[in-house]
Amino acid sequence: MQRICVIGGSRYFGKLLVKRLQTAGHQVTVVNRGSTQPPAGVEHLVVNRDDEAALATALGSRTFDVVVDQVCYTPVQAAVAALAFADRTRRYVMTSTIEVYDPASAALPAVPPGTPVPEEIVDPATWRVAMDLPWHDDVYREAHYAEGKRQAEAVLASAGGFEFASVRSAHVLGGGPQEFTGRLAHYVERITRGEEIAVHAKALPTVFIHYQELADLLLWATTANFTGPLNACSNDPLDVHGLTAIIATQAGREPVHRTVRAGEEASPFSFDRHYAMSNARAEELGFSFSRTTDWLPGAVAEALTAEPSPTV
């Protein structure tokens, strides 16, 4: 049994992770703002993680074997967490994102299309941190999501006081109404209604992961001994045409594609730039991924029976 603190953990794969940690026999503490109660038997600390003094007070004398941070989006949040947990945990795992590799969001080393992107393309140990940017502004933070994650990783990687690992998740799908991005629902609804899907002329593949598989990987990461960034994605990258073909088969409708003009926004998951991740490091460390084509039809079936979601 380990003492594990989950920051966030109130919805989607974070909520599932809490349940799986509990089932595995760990002593779990959830830290969030209190909008959702954790399962019975899980300790709940209601506090704003951005408030350093309040967080320290809420934690009191508690110590943990592992902290899993589901909601760290900026270097400012990372700095607060680094101070709060420096003497309270031996291991800190942050949930990061595939978006850190998006070449549209930063000057990154080029990776030829078709070559899965490895973790070293974005090295937290060398990434520049700018704490004086307007990270407290919601609009700025949303517009600079990828950079916020890169800088948050960099702060925690250099903090010391604990082992640090970041799990860079692929696009997460599955769970029907639980899927809070609404992106799979966007495709399902448009294809079902016969509406156009806006795509690039030369759409490139991306990678996905089922929300249950991501919870499994995060559970595994709490007892693994790796440090540094780790890519998390199912096997079988798909471009937007492969994605819509699977959805269309489940929906019994043909997808209607419309090619966008230069500079025009395309639908989610249609990409004109390459940053599909490699999962080789995780598999070498002992985690086995599923194939996207094995679980995606079931995820689509869930979305087809769910209540309509807002379009994204």
XYZ file of C-alpha atoms in Angstrom:
312
model
C 0.000 0.000 0.000
C 1.169 3.501 -0.877
C -0.010 6.916 0.280
C -0.987 8.695 -2.943
C -2.202 12.252 -3.438
C -4.177 13.083 -6.588
C -4.490 16.775 -7.451
C -7.700 17.099 -9.441
C -9.182 13.646 -9.842
C -12.776 14.855 -10.021
C -13.698 13.869 -13.574
C -12.967 11.639 -16.564
C -9.751 9.590 -16.408
C -8.695 11.345 -13.168
C -11.859 10.162 -11.444
C -11.270 6.673 -12.813
C -7.659 6.751 -11.608
C -8.793 7.534 -8.057
C -11.119 4.528 -8.097
C -8.395 2.261 -9.441
C -5.867 3.436 -6.867
C -8.404 2.730 -4.154
C -9.200 -0.715 -5.588
C -5.474 -1.496 -5.674
C -5.386 -0.921 -1.911
C -3.634 2.445 -1.813
C -4.437 5.160 0.710
C -5.699 8.007 -1.479
C -6.043 11.729 -0.810
C -7.746 13.960 -3.399
C -6.964 17.682 -3.539
C -9.376 19.897 -5.479
C -11.745 22.827 -5.125
C -14.593 20.657 -3.924
C -16.932 20.673 -6.914
C -17.061 16.855 -6.890
C -16.791 14.493 -3.948
C -14.387 11.536 -4.265
C -15.540 7.980 -3.528
C -16.193 6.922 0.049
C -12.966 6.070 1.842
C -10.902 8.640 -0.076
C -9.635 11.605 1.920
C -10.746 14.921 0.418
C -8.874 18.202 0.898
C -10.814 21.168 -0.489
C -8.383 23.937 -1.434
C -7.298 26.125 -4.355
C -4.008 24.558 -5.504
C -2.917 27.985 -6.806
C -2.856 29.407 -3.244
C 0.508 28.372 -1.795
C -0.299 29.246 1.823
C -3.748 27.653 1.715
C -2.357 24.506 0.097
C 0.359 24.151 2.742
C -2.215 24.637 5.490
C -4.577 22.061 3.995
C -1.787 19.502 3.636
C -0.747 19.976 7.250
C 1.746 17.319 8.295
C 0.729 14.819 5.595
C 3.355 13.055 3.508
C 2.887 10.870 0.440
C 4.744 8.261 -1.521
C 3.454 9.670 -4.812
C 1.635 12.785 -6.018
C -0.284 12.585 -9.307
C -1.030 16.065 -10.634
C -3.916 16.042 -13.110
C -4.486 19.794 -13.352
C -1.129 21.560 -13.673
C -1.291 23.947 -16.627
C 1.289 26.669 -15.953
C 4.768 27.163 -14.511
C 3.230 29.259 -11.733
C 1.059 26.347 -10.628
C 4.065 24.041 -10.901
C 6.177 26.337 -8.723
C 3.504 26.405 -6.020
C 3.275 22.610 -6.098
C 7.056 22.193 -6.037
C 7.274 24.218 -2.830
C 4.273 22.553 -1.217
C 5.359 18.974 -1.908
C 9.162 19.243 -1.765
C 9.354 17.531 1.625
C 6.102 15.614 1.382
C 6.606 13.105 -1.434
C 9.323 10.992 -2.995
C 7.721 10.960 -6.485
C 5.687 13.485 -8.482
C 3.824 12.495 -11.664
C 2.318 15.233 -13.818
C -0.234 14.627 -16.558
C 0.973 16.473 -19.649
C -0.095 16.414 -23.290
C 0.775 15.602 -26.892
C 0.328 19.329 -27.582
C 3.830 20.006 -26.218
C 5.101 18.658 -29.567
C 2.913 20.842 -31.772
C 5.343 22.685 -34.081
C 2.773 25.462 -34.469
C 3.192 26.384 -30.800
C 6.995 26.567 -30.510
C 10.232 26.330 -32.482
C 10.963 22.605 -32.176
C 13.362 20.253 -33.962
C 11.744 18.988 -37.145
C 10.600 15.371 -37.225
C 9.897 13.916 -40.686
C 6.264 12.916 -41.267
C 5.869 9.230 -40.578
C 8.535 9.234 -37.868
C 6.925 8.882 -34.412
C 7.967 11.812 -32.203
C 10.157 10.776 -29.241
C 10.216 12.417 -25.817
C 13.600 14.100 -26.261
C 12.197 16.559 -28.810
C 10.975 18.567 -25.807
C 13.423 18.282 -22.903
C 12.093 19.818 -19.658
C 15.633 20.148 -18.337
C 16.509 22.685 -21.033
C 13.175 24.414 -21.621
C 13.108 28.111 -20.817
C 10.623 29.199 -18.138
C 8.973 32.632 -18.124
C 7.101 33.126 -14.851
C 6.239 36.753 -15.644
C 3.828 35.959 -18.484
C 0.092 36.438 -17.743
C -0.489 32.844 -16.694
C -3.292 33.884 -14.329
C -5.357 35.138 -17.255
C -7.745 32.401 -18.415
C -7.771 33.558 -22.028
C -3.974 33.725 -22.217
C -3.573 30.352 -20.534
C -6.009 28.684 -22.924
C -4.300 30.230 -25.964
C -0.888 29.069 -24.705
C -1.916 25.669 -23.391
C 1.009 23.768 -24.922
C 3.609 26.277 -23.698
C 2.080 26.280 -20.235
C 2.477 22.512 -20.065
C 6.062 22.647 -21.347
C 7.028 25.246 -18.769
C 5.188 23.443 -15.962
C 7.187 20.295 -16.759
C 10.392 22.340 -16.745
C 9.691 23.826 -13.305
C 8.914 20.478 -11.715
C 11.840 18.743 -13.428
C 14.275 21.229 -11.932
C 12.622 21.532 -8.526
C 14.482 18.803 -6.691
C 13.159 17.240 -3.518
C 11.347 14.459 -5.393
C 11.599 12.253 -8.464
C 9.671 13.807 -11.334
C 7.908 12.167 -14.265
C 5.516 13.631 -16.818
C 2.996 11.547 -18.762
C 2.346 13.164 -22.140
C -1.080 11.933 -23.124
C -2.356 11.512 -26.661
C -5.847 12.753 -27.527
C -8.138 11.052 -25.014
C -11.392 9.490 -26.215
C -14.079 7.221 -24.827
C -16.554 7.297 -22.007
C -19.586 8.629 -23.841
C -20.952 11.635 -21.919
C -17.902 11.641 -19.642
C -15.653 12.737 -22.510
C -15.453 16.400 -21.600
C -13.669 17.629 -24.751
C -16.711 16.732 -26.867
C -14.507 16.112 -29.896
C -15.602 12.559 -30.622
C -19.221 13.647 -30.130
C -18.559 16.448 -32.638
C -17.650 13.905 -35.307
C -20.381 11.455 -34.412
C -23.066 14.144 -34.536
C -21.887 15.670 -37.806
C -21.579 12.334 -39.573
C -24.936 11.156 -38.227
C -26.595 14.342 -39.492
C -24.804 14.234 -42.856
C -22.993 17.490 -42.120
C -19.596 18.422 -43.553
C -16.307 17.598 -41.855
C -13.696 20.256 -42.643
C -10.339 18.593 -43.400
C -6.922 19.554 -44.702
C -5.945 18.627 -48.233
C -3.085 16.510 -46.884
C -4.247 15.537 -43.416
C -1.541 13.918 -41.308
C -2.014 11.172 -38.696
C -2.237 11.738 -34.970
C -2.426 9.404 -31.970
C -5.172 8.618 -29.473
C -5.651 6.833 -26.170
C -8.753 5.463 -24.469
C -9.527 7.125 -21.152
C -9.425 3.766 -19.343
C -6.022 2.967 -20.810
C -4.685 6.335 -19.675
C -5.972 5.659 -16.160
C -4.220 2.279 -16.303
C -0.963 3.907 -17.365
C -1.144 6.514 -14.609
C -1.816 3.757 -12.086
C 1.255 1.940 -13.403
C 3.292 5.161 -13.261
C 2.707 5.481 -9.520
C 4.742 2.328 -8.866
C 7.163 2.536 -11.819
C 10.629 4.010 -11.344
C 11.088 6.027 -14.550
C 11.715 9.748 -14.485
C 11.360 12.433 -17.139
C 8.739 12.601 -19.888
C 6.842 9.556 -21.140
C 4.544 9.441 -24.171
C 1.198 7.704 -23.683
C -0.676 6.653 -26.826
C -2.334 3.575 -28.240
C -0.819 1.913 -31.274
C -2.193 2.636 -34.774
C -2.094 6.369 -35.566
C -5.064 7.610 -37.574
C -5.585 10.584 -39.835
C -8.957 12.311 -39.963
C -10.108 10.118 -42.844
C -9.325 6.924 -40.924
C -11.113 8.320 -37.886
C -14.240 9.295 -39.798
C -14.294 5.959 -41.620
C -14.547 4.088 -38.306
C -17.232 6.478 -37.053
C -19.154 6.186 -40.333
C -19.150 2.390 -40.151
C -20.632 2.508 -36.643
C -23.145 5.207 -37.561
C -24.199 3.642 -40.839
C -23.606 6.906 -42.716
C -21.013 8.088 -45.213
C -18.838 10.995 -44.026
C -18.964 14.212 -46.019
C -15.543 15.848 -46.246
C -14.820 19.402 -47.316
C -11.233 20.480 -47.958
C -10.356 23.731 -46.207
C -8.600 26.619 -47.875
C -5.141 27.776 -46.759
C -5.408 29.354 -43.324
C -8.968 28.122 -42.744
C -9.656 26.194 -39.559
C -10.301 22.472 -39.950
C -12.178 20.074 -37.702
C -10.524 18.711 -34.556
C -8.027 15.925 -35.326
C -7.400 17.123 -38.872
C -3.752 18.196 -38.815
C -1.523 19.720 -41.484
C 1.573 19.313 -39.296
C 3.261 16.224 -37.891
C 3.557 15.470 -34.189
C 2.235 11.934 -33.728
C 4.061 10.519 -30.710
C 6.161 7.404 -30.248
C 5.222 5.138 -27.326
C 8.450 3.115 -27.564
C 9.841 4.302 -24.237
C 6.764 3.281 -22.252
C 6.650 -0.122 -23.939
C 10.355 -0.660 -23.267
C 9.662 0.115 -19.600
C 6.983 -2.568 -19.533
C 3.635 -0.949 -20.334
C 1.717 -2.580 -23.184
C -0.631 -0.395 -25.229
C -3.750 -1.452 -27.075
C -4.524 -0.664 -30.703
C -6.684 2.366 -31.413
C -8.620 0.394 -34.021
C -9.589 -2.185 -31.362
C -11.241 0.226 -28.880
C -12.390 3.121 -31.068
C -15.520 1.385 -32.459
C -16.744 0.824 -28.895
C -16.048 4.451 -27.984
C -18.035 5.564 -31.035
C -20.907 3.263 -30.027
C -20.953 4.928 -26.590
C -21.029 8.357 -28.202
C -23.882 7.342 -30.502
C -26.075 6.443 -27.530
C -25.097 9.473 -25.417
C -26.992 12.731 -25.219
C -25.895 15.269 -27.880
C -22.886 17.355 -26.846
C -21.984 20.930 -27.770
C -19.936 21.082 -30.956
C -16.235 21.896 -30.594
